[in-house]
Coordinates of C-alpha atoms in Angstrom, one line a residue:
M1433 CA 300.1 109.4 137.7
S1434 CA 300.7 113.1 137.1
K1435 CA 297.9 115.5 137.9
S1436 CA 296.2 117.6 135.3
D1437 CA 296.2 121.3 135.6
F1438 CA 292.7 122.1 134.6
G1439 CA 289.3 120.4 134.5
L1440 CA 286.5 120.9 132.1
F1441 CA 283.0 119.6 133.3
G1442 CA 280.4 119.3 130.6
L1443 CA 281.1 118.5 126.9
G1444 CA 278.3 120.2 125.0
V1445 CA 279.2 122.3 122.0
M1446 CA 281.0 125.0 124.1
G1447 CA 282.6 122.5 126.5
K1448 CA 284.3 120.5 123.6
S1449 CA 285.6 123.6 122.0
L1450 CA 287.1 125.1 125.1
S1451 CA 288.7 121.7 125.8
R1452 CA 290.5 121.6 122.5
N1453 CA 291.5 125.3 122.8
L1454 CA 293.0 124.4 126.1
A1455 CA 294.8 121.3 124.9
Q1456 CA 296.1 123.1 121.8
K1457 CA 297.8 125.8 124.2
G1458 CA 299.7 123.0 126.1
F1459 CA 297.7 122.5 129.1
K1460 CA 297.1 119.2 130.8
I1461 CA 293.6 118.9 131.2
S1462 CA 290.9 116.4 132.5
L1463 CA 287.6 116.1 130.8
F1464 CA 284.2 115.0 132.3
N1465 CA 280.8 114.2 130.9
R1466 CA 278.0 112.5 132.7
H1467 CA 276.9 108.8 132.0
V1468 CA 273.4 108.2 131.0
D1469 CA 272.5 104.7 129.9
E1470 CA 271.7 104.5 126.2
L1471 CA 271.9 108.3 125.7
E1472 CA 275.3 109.6 127.0
V1473 CA 277.9 106.7 127.2
D1474 CA 281.7 107.3 127.1
V1475 CA 281.2 110.8 125.8
A1476 CA 284.5 112.0 127.3
K1477 CA 286.6 109.0 126.2
N1478 CA 285.1 109.2 122.5
F1479 CA 285.7 112.8 122.3
K1480 CA 289.3 112.5 123.5
A1481 CA 289.8 109.8 120.9
E1482 CA 288.5 112.1 118.1
Y1483 CA 291.1 114.8 118.3
Q1484 CA 294.9 114.4 118.2
E1485 CA 295.5 117.4 120.5
L1486 CA 293.5 115.6 123.3
K1487 CA 295.8 112.4 123.3
N1488 CA 297.3 113.5 126.7
A1489 CA 294.0 114.6 128.1
K1490 CA 292.2 112.4 130.7
A1491 CA 288.6 111.5 130.3
F1492 CA 286.1 110.5 132.9
D1493 CA 282.4 109.9 133.6
N1494 CA 283.0 109.4 137.3
V1495 CA 282.9 112.7 139.3
E1496 CA 285.2 111.4 142.0
E1497 CA 287.8 110.0 139.8
F1498 CA 287.5 113.2 137.7
V1499 CA 288.2 115.5 140.8
A1500 CA 291.0 113.3 142.1
S1501 CA 292.8 113.6 138.7
L1502 CA 293.4 117.3 139.2
A1503 CA 296.3 119.1 141.0
S1504 CA 295.6 121.2 144.1
P1505 CA 294.2 123.8 144.3
K1506 CA 291.9 122.1 141.8
K1507 CA 290.5 124.3 139.0
I1508 CA 287.3 123.1 137.5
M1509 CA 285.2 124.9 134.8
L1510 CA 281.6 124.1 134.4
M1511 CA 280.2 124.2 130.9
V1512 CA 276.7 122.9 131.7
N1513 CA 273.2 124.3 131.4
A1514 CA 272.5 127.4 133.5
G1515 CA 270.0 127.1 136.4
K1516 CA 269.4 124.1 138.9
T1517 CA 271.9 121.9 136.9
I1518 CA 274.8 124.1 138.3
D1519 CA 273.7 123.5 141.8
V1520 CA 273.3 119.8 141.2
V1521 CA 276.8 119.7 139.7
I1522 CA 278.4 121.6 142.5
D1523 CA 276.8 119.4 145.3
S1524 CA 278.1 116.3 143.4
M1525 CA 281.6 117.6 143.5
L1526 CA 281.7 119.2 147.0
P1527 CA 282.6 116.0 149.0
Y1528 CA 285.8 115.7 146.8
L1529 CA 286.9 119.2 147.0
S1530 CA 289.3 120.9 149.5
E1531 CA 289.7 124.4 150.8
N1532 CA 290.8 126.9 148.2
D1533 CA 289.8 124.7 145.3
I1534 CA 288.2 126.7 142.5
I1535 CA 285.0 126.2 140.4
I1536 CA 284.4 128.5 137.5
D1537 CA 280.7 128.8 136.0
G1538 CA 281.3 129.3 132.3
G1539 CA 277.6 129.3 131.4
N1540 CA 275.1 132.0 131.0
S1541 CA 274.0 132.0 134.5
N1542 CA 271.8 134.8 136.3
Y1543 CA 274.3 137.2 138.1
K1544 CA 272.0 137.0 141.2
K1545 CA 272.3 133.2 141.4
T1546 CA 276.1 133.5 140.9
K1547 CA 276.1 135.9 144.0
E1548 CA 274.2 133.1 145.9
R1549 CA 276.5 130.4 144.7
F1550 CA 279.6 132.6 145.6
D1551 CA 278.2 133.3 149.1
Y1552 CA 277.5 129.6 149.7
L1553 CA 280.8 128.2 148.5
Q1554 CA 282.5 130.7 150.7
T1555 CA 281.2 129.0 153.7
K1556 CA 282.7 125.8 152.3
G1557 CA 286.0 127.4 151.8
I1558 CA 285.7 127.0 147.9
Q1559 CA 286.4 129.9 145.6
F1560 CA 283.6 130.4 142.9
I1561 CA 284.1 132.4 139.7
G1562 CA 281.2 133.5 137.6
T1563 CA 282.6 133.8 134.0
G1564 CA 280.8 135.0 130.9
V1565 CA 282.1 133.3 127.8
S1566 CA 281.1 134.9 124.4
G1567 CA 282.0 133.8 120.8
G1568 CA 280.1 130.7 120.1
E1569 CA 281.5 127.3 119.1
E1570 CA 284.0 128.8 116.9
G1571 CA 285.1 131.5 119.3
A1572 CA 285.4 129.0 122.1
L1573 CA 287.9 127.1 119.8
K1574 CA 289.9 129.8 118.3
G1575 CA 289.5 132.3 121.2
P1576 CA 286.5 133.8 123.0
S1577 CA 286.0 136.9 125.0
I1578 CA 286.1 135.9 128.6
M1579 CA 284.5 138.0 131.5
S1580 CA 285.5 136.7 135.0
S1581 CA 284.2 137.8 138.5
G1582 CA 284.6 136.7 142.0
T1583 CA 287.6 137.4 144.3
K1584 CA 290.7 138.8 142.7
E1585 CA 292.8 136.2 144.5
A1586 CA 290.9 133.3 142.9
Y1587 CA 291.2 135.0 139.4
D1588 CA 295.0 135.2 139.7
D1589 CA 295.0 131.5 140.4
V1590 CA 293.3 130.8 137.0
Y1591 CA 294.1 133.9 134.7
Q1592 CA 296.9 132.1 133.1
F1593 CA 294.4 129.5 131.6
L1594 CA 291.6 131.9 130.7
E1595 CA 293.8 134.7 129.2
T1596 CA 295.9 132.1 127.2
I1597 CA 292.7 130.7 125.5
A1598 CA 291.1 134.2 125.0
A1599 CA 291.0 136.0 121.6
K1600 CA 293.6 138.8 121.4
D1601 CA 292.8 142.5 120.7
K1602 CA 294.6 144.7 118.1
N1603 CA 297.4 145.2 120.5
N1604 CA 297.7 141.4 121.2
L1605 CA 296.4 141.7 124.6
P1606 CA 293.9 138.9 125.9
C1607 CA 290.2 139.6 125.5
C1608 CA 289.8 138.5 129.1
T1609 CA 290.0 140.4 132.3
Y1610 CA 289.0 140.4 135.9
I1611 CA 285.6 142.3 135.9
G1612 CA 285.0 142.7 139.6
P1613 CA 283.4 141.0 142.6
E1614 CA 280.5 138.4 143.0
G1615 CA 278.3 138.1 139.9
S1616 CA 279.6 141.0 137.9
G1617 CA 281.1 139.0 135.2
Q1618 CA 277.8 137.3 134.6
F1619 CA 276.1 140.6 134.6
I1620 CA 278.4 142.0 131.9
K1621 CA 277.7 138.8 129.8
M1622 CA 273.9 139.3 130.3
V1623 CA 274.4 142.9 129.1
H1624 CA 276.6 141.8 126.2
N1625 CA 273.8 139.5 125.1
G1626 CA 271.3 142.3 125.4
I1627 CA 273.3 144.5 123.3
E1628 CA 273.6 141.4 120.9
Y1629 CA 269.7 141.1 120.8
V1630 CA 269.6 144.7 119.6
E1631 CA 272.2 144.4 117.0
M1632 CA 270.6 141.5 115.5
Q1633 CA 267.2 143.1 115.5
L1634 CA 268.6 146.3 113.9
L1635 CA 270.2 144.2 111.0
A1636 CA 266.9 142.3 110.6
E1637 CA 265.0 145.5 110.2
V1638 CA 267.6 146.9 107.7
A1639 CA 267.4 143.9 105.7
T1640 CA 263.5 144.0 105.8
I1641 CA 263.8 147.7 104.4
L1642 CA 266.1 146.6 101.7
K1643 CA 263.6 143.8 100.9
H1644 CA 260.9 146.5 100.7
K1645 CA 263.0 148.6 98.3
G1646 CA 262.7 145.6 95.8
K1647 CA 266.2 143.9 96.5
N1648 CA 266.6 140.2 96.4
P1649 CA 268.8 138.3 99.0
D1650 CA 272.0 138.7 96.9
E1651 CA 271.5 142.4 96.5
I1652 CA 270.7 142.8 100.1
A1653 CA 274.0 141.0 101.0
T1654 CA 275.8 143.3 98.5
T1655 CA 274.5 146.4 100.3
L1656 CA 275.3 145.0 103.7
D1657 CA 278.8 144.3 102.4
S1658 CA 279.0 148.0 101.4
F1659 CA 278.3 149.1 105.0
K1660 CA 281.4 147.5 106.3
G1661 CA 283.7 150.4 105.6
D1662 CA 281.7 152.6 108.0
A1663 CA 279.9 150.3 110.4
N1664 CA 281.7 146.9 110.2
S1665 CA 280.9 144.2 112.9
Y1666 CA 280.9 140.5 113.2
L1667 CA 277.0 140.3 113.2
L1668 CA 277.0 142.5 109.9
E1669 CA 279.4 140.1 108.3
I1670 CA 277.6 136.9 109.1
T1671 CA 274.2 138.5 108.1
A1672 CA 275.5 139.3 104.6
D1673 CA 276.7 135.6 104.5
I1674 CA 273.2 134.4 105.5
F1675 CA 271.6 136.4 102.6
R1676 CA 274.0 134.7 100.0
K1677 CA 273.4 131.0 101.1
K1678 CA 271.3 128.9 98.9
E1679 CA 270.0 125.4 99.0
G1680 CA 269.0 123.8 95.8
G1681 CA 269.2 127.0 94.0
V1682 CA 266.7 128.7 96.6
W1683 CA 267.8 131.3 99.2
L1684 CA 267.8 129.7 102.4
V1685 CA 266.8 132.8 104.5
N1686 CA 263.6 132.6 102.6
Q1687 CA 262.8 129.1 103.8
I1688 CA 263.3 129.9 107.5
L1689 CA 260.3 130.1 109.7
D1690 CA 260.0 133.7 111.2
K1691 CA 259.8 132.7 114.8
A1692 CA 262.8 133.7 116.9
G1693 CA 263.7 132.0 120.1
N1694 CA 265.6 133.2 123.1
K1695 CA 267.4 131.6 126.0
G1696 CA 266.7 134.1 128.9
T1697 CA 269.6 136.6 128.9
G1698 CA 267.6 139.1 127.0
N1699 CA 264.8 138.7 129.6
W1700 CA 267.3 139.1 132.5
A1701 CA 268.8 142.2 130.8
A1702 CA 265.4 143.9 130.5
I1703 CA 264.4 143.0 134.1
A1704 CA 267.8 144.2 135.4
S1705 CA 267.1 147.6 133.5
A1706 CA 263.8 147.9 135.2
E1707 CA 265.2 147.0 138.7
L1708 CA 268.0 149.5 138.4
G1709 CA 265.7 152.2 136.8
V1710 CA 267.8 152.4 133.7
P1711 CA 265.7 153.2 130.5
N1712 CA 267.3 150.5 128.2
T1713 CA 264.3 150.6 125.7
L1714 CA 266.1 149.0 122.9
I1715 CA 266.8 145.7 124.7
A1716 CA 263.1 145.7 125.6
S1717 CA 262.0 146.6 122.1
A1718 CA 264.3 143.7 120.6
L1719 CA 263.2 141.2 123.3
F1720 CA 259.5 141.9 122.6
S1721 CA 260.0 141.8 118.8
R1722 CA 261.2 138.1 119.3
Y1723 CA 257.9 137.6 121.5
I1724 CA 255.7 139.0 118.7
S1725 CA 257.4 136.8 116.2
F1726 CA 256.4 133.7 118.0
Y1727 CA 252.6 134.5 117.5
K1728 CA 252.9 133.3 113.9
E1729 CA 249.4 132.0 113.5
E1730 CA 247.8 135.1 115.0
R1731 CA 250.1 137.4 112.8
V1732 CA 248.9 135.5 109.7
Q1733 CA 245.3 135.9 110.6
L1734 CA 245.6 139.7 111.7
H1735 CA 247.6 140.2 108.4
Q1736 CA 244.7 139.2 106.3
Q1737 CA 242.3 141.1 108.4
F1738 CA 244.0 144.5 108.7
T1739 CA 246.8 144.9 106.1
K1740 CA 246.3 146.7 103.0
K1741 CA 246.6 144.6 99.7
S1742 CA 249.3 146.9 98.2
V1743 CA 252.0 148.8 100.1
S1744 CA 254.0 151.2 97.9
R1745 CA 257.8 150.4 97.6
L1746 CA 260.1 152.2 99.7
N1747 CA 262.4 154.8 98.0
L1748 CA 265.0 155.3 100.5
A1749 CA 268.7 155.8 99.7
D1750 CA 271.2 153.1 100.8
E1751 CA 273.1 156.1 102.5
D1752 CA 270.3 157.0 104.5
L1753 CA 269.7 153.5 105.6
L1754 CA 273.4 153.2 106.6
K1755 CA 273.2 156.3 108.7
A1756 CA 270.0 155.2 110.3
Y1757 CA 271.6 151.9 111.3
Q1758 CA 274.7 153.9 112.6
F1759 CA 272.6 156.2 114.6
A1760 CA 270.5 153.3 116.3
R1761 CA 273.8 151.3 117.1
I1762 CA 275.1 154.3 118.9
I1763 CA 272.0 154.5 121.0
N1764 CA 272.1 150.7 121.6
H1765 CA 275.8 150.9 122.9
Y1766 CA 275.0 154.0 124.9
Q1767 CA 272.0 152.2 126.6
G1768 CA 274.1 149.0 127.4
F1769 CA 277.0 150.6 128.8
K1770 CA 274.8 153.0 130.8
L1771 CA 273.1 149.9 132.3
I1772 CA 276.6 148.6 133.2
H1773 CA 277.6 152.0 134.8
E1774 CA 274.4 152.3 136.9
A1775 CA 274.9 148.7 138.1
S1776 CA 278.4 149.4 138.9
E1777 CA 277.5 152.5 141.0
K1778 CA 274.5 151.0 142.8
L1779 CA 276.2 147.6 143.5
N1780 CA 279.7 149.1 144.4
W1781 CA 281.4 147.1 141.7
S1782 CA 283.9 149.7 140.4
L1783 CA 283.6 148.4 136.8
N1784 CA 286.0 149.8 134.0
L1785 CA 284.0 150.6 130.9
S1786 CA 287.0 151.0 128.7
E1787 CA 288.4 147.7 129.6
I1788 CA 284.9 146.0 129.2
A1789 CA 284.7 147.6 125.8
R1790 CA 288.3 146.3 124.9
I1791 CA 287.7 142.7 125.8
W1792 CA 284.7 142.9 123.4
T1793 CA 286.7 143.9 120.5
N1794 CA 287.6 140.5 119.5
G1795 CA 286.3 137.0 120.1
C1796 CA 282.7 137.9 121.2
I1797 CA 279.6 138.1 119.1
I1798 CA 279.2 142.0 119.3
R1799 CA 282.7 142.9 118.2
S1800 CA 282.7 145.8 115.8
S1801 CA 284.6 148.8 114.7
L1802 CA 282.3 151.1 117.0
M1803 CA 283.4 148.9 120.0
E1804 CA 286.9 149.7 119.2
E1805 CA 286.1 153.4 119.0
L1806 CA 284.4 153.1 122.5
V1807 CA 287.5 151.7 124.0
G1808 CA 289.2 155.2 123.6
I1809 CA 286.0 157.1 124.3
F1810 CA 285.5 155.4 127.7
K1811 CA 289.1 156.5 128.8
E1812 CA 288.0 160.0 128.5
T1813 CA 284.3 159.9 129.6
N1814 CA 281.5 157.8 130.7
A1815 CA 279.1 160.2 128.9
V1816 CA 279.1 158.7 125.5
L1817 CA 276.8 161.0 123.8
S1818 CA 278.6 164.0 125.1
H1819 CA 281.8 163.0 123.5
S1820 CA 282.7 165.2 120.4
K1821 CA 283.2 162.2 118.0
I1822 CA 280.0 160.7 119.0
T1823 CA 278.1 164.1 119.0
E1824 CA 279.3 164.8 115.3
M1825 CA 278.0 161.2 114.3
I1826 CA 274.7 161.7 115.8
I1827 CA 274.2 165.1 114.3
D1828 CA 275.2 163.7 110.9
C1829 CA 273.0 160.6 111.1
K1830 CA 269.8 161.9 112.7
P1831 CA 268.2 163.3 109.5
S1832 CA 268.6 160.0 107.8
I1833 CA 266.9 158.0 110.7
K1834 CA 264.1 160.5 110.7
R1835 CA 263.5 159.7 106.9
V1836 CA 263.8 156.1 107.3
V1837 CA 261.5 155.8 110.3
A1838 CA 258.9 158.3 108.8
D1839 CA 258.8 156.3 105.4
C1840 CA 258.6 152.9 107.1
V1841 CA 255.7 154.1 109.3
L1842 CA 253.9 155.5 106.1
S1843 CA 254.5 152.2 104.3
D1844 CA 253.5 150.0 107.2
V1845 CA 257.2 148.4 107.5
T1846 CA 257.8 147.4 110.9
T1847 CA 261.0 148.9 112.5
P1848 CA 260.6 148.8 116.2
A1849 CA 264.3 149.2 117.2
L1850 CA 265.1 151.8 114.7
S1851 CA 262.0 153.7 115.7
E1852 CA 262.9 153.3 119.4
A1853 CA 266.3 154.6 118.9
L1854 CA 265.0 157.8 117.5
Q1855 CA 262.2 158.2 120.1
F1856 CA 264.8 157.4 122.9
F1857 CA 267.2 160.0 121.7
N1858 CA 264.4 162.7 121.4
G1859 CA 263.3 161.9 125.0
I1860 CA 267.0 162.0 126.4
T1861 CA 267.6 165.3 124.7
S1862 CA 264.4 166.9 125.7
Q1863 CA 265.0 169.8 128.2
N1864 CA 261.3 169.7 129.2
S1865 CA 259.4 166.3 129.1
S1866 CA 255.6 165.5 129.6
A1867 CA 256.5 164.0 133.0
N1868 CA 255.0 167.0 134.8
I1869 CA 251.6 166.0 133.6
I1870 CA 252.1 162.4 134.7
Q1871 CA 253.2 163.6 138.2
A1872 CA 250.1 165.8 138.5
Q1873 CA 247.9 162.8 137.6
R1874 CA 249.7 160.8 140.3
D1875 CA 249.1 163.6 142.8
Y1876 CA 245.4 163.9 141.8
F1877 CA 244.5 160.2 142.2
G1878 CA 246.9 159.2 144.7
A1879 CA 248.3 162.3 146.6
H1880 CA 251.7 161.2 145.6
T1881 CA 253.0 164.9 145.7
Y1882 CA 255.2 166.8 143.2
Q1883 CA 258.0 169.4 143.2
R1884 CA 257.7 172.7 141.7
T1885 CA 259.9 174.6 139.0
D1886 CA 259.5 177.9 140.9
D1887 CA 260.8 176.4 144.1
A1888 CA 264.5 175.3 144.2
S1889 CA 264.5 174.0 147.6
G1890 CA 263.3 170.6 146.5
K1891 CA 260.0 170.7 148.7
F1892 CA 257.3 168.5 147.9
Y1893 CA 253.7 169.8 147.4
H1894 CA 250.1 168.3 147.2
T1895 CA 247.2 169.9 145.7
N1896 CA 243.4 169.4 146.3
W1897 CA 242.6 169.1 142.6
I1898 CA 238.8 169.2 143.0

């Protein structure tokens, strides 16, 4: 029997879509899904029978038979839950793998765990590629953005599969690239998700402001549609769709409980920012806003206890709101790519920011017109805020975000991400900060020393403050 070119292990939502994508592109594939009595029985076989494009695929629920069906060097992509499941799956396959076989982790794994798995499998002679995949169910089927890391030699053995199924940018190049060594691909996907958290939060805040202006969901959708000419993005488009959706004549968005979940990548991005010393305040703000949302019962109680009975309707121009939104998005992308740049420098990854922006221009959740602008900007400089085009936008938009944030504060409308974008910008553009006071306090109670503005030698001083 002829061998398959590529194996897909795990047939959840993303695994199924990627399998169909691979088959549609003409690759001979093998499919695997575990067998669990009365819960998961003949999943791969039933899935194969469901779609015409899978008629030549091979379906398995036995690991040994699945691995044996693949041509050498074997190329297996894992689409299973991140965490211990990955390690269990790897251990189940190892007895049937040979030197130079390749395992691709396509889930949202922690980049540090990816590095550990990479090092472990190197001792076994097995290549390991940590790969971020963005685009959701539809993107996985029609063309996702793919971020791969590991050895360049291993990537060269699998790139034809990944680049063929990836989305294409405006120049018809695949939104897939070799990111760098070890876990850098998973790190990039983590930052992608952090930027995504902020973009979602900003749109939620914009919609909330429009609601406080007295607009109903249809009118909110119309206003969001009007933003597309200046600030279009996939998330903007779907948010407009969300506000138009009705069930039984009732707007669905108003029936959804205001408790937002998360799957961990936002947490990891905030932790990585702290570990690397990068002030990614917007990812933290968006993440903690989700945490606050989960305290629904306490929020209801405190609302009744503290909130005024009447709040004046906001009287902000839609143009100001658009510019405030643009301002905050620039800061979000600045912070996200700053985190990538600092990780690249400190971990010796030599990452290409322009190429990363390019593969995020299609297929992924954060694709946008701004991302397309950043591709060219990063070819000129890594200092986004210093680029003339961005500088002009910031100067033009700052008065609007000041008005929006000020009015929302005075009207008790919660806008943590919009507010933080302005505060961060004021901080990063302040020549003299309040940190001299903090350093004096640290020296007072802990003798942590300080440097002086009147001594350019960099010498550290300690004062007896009493």
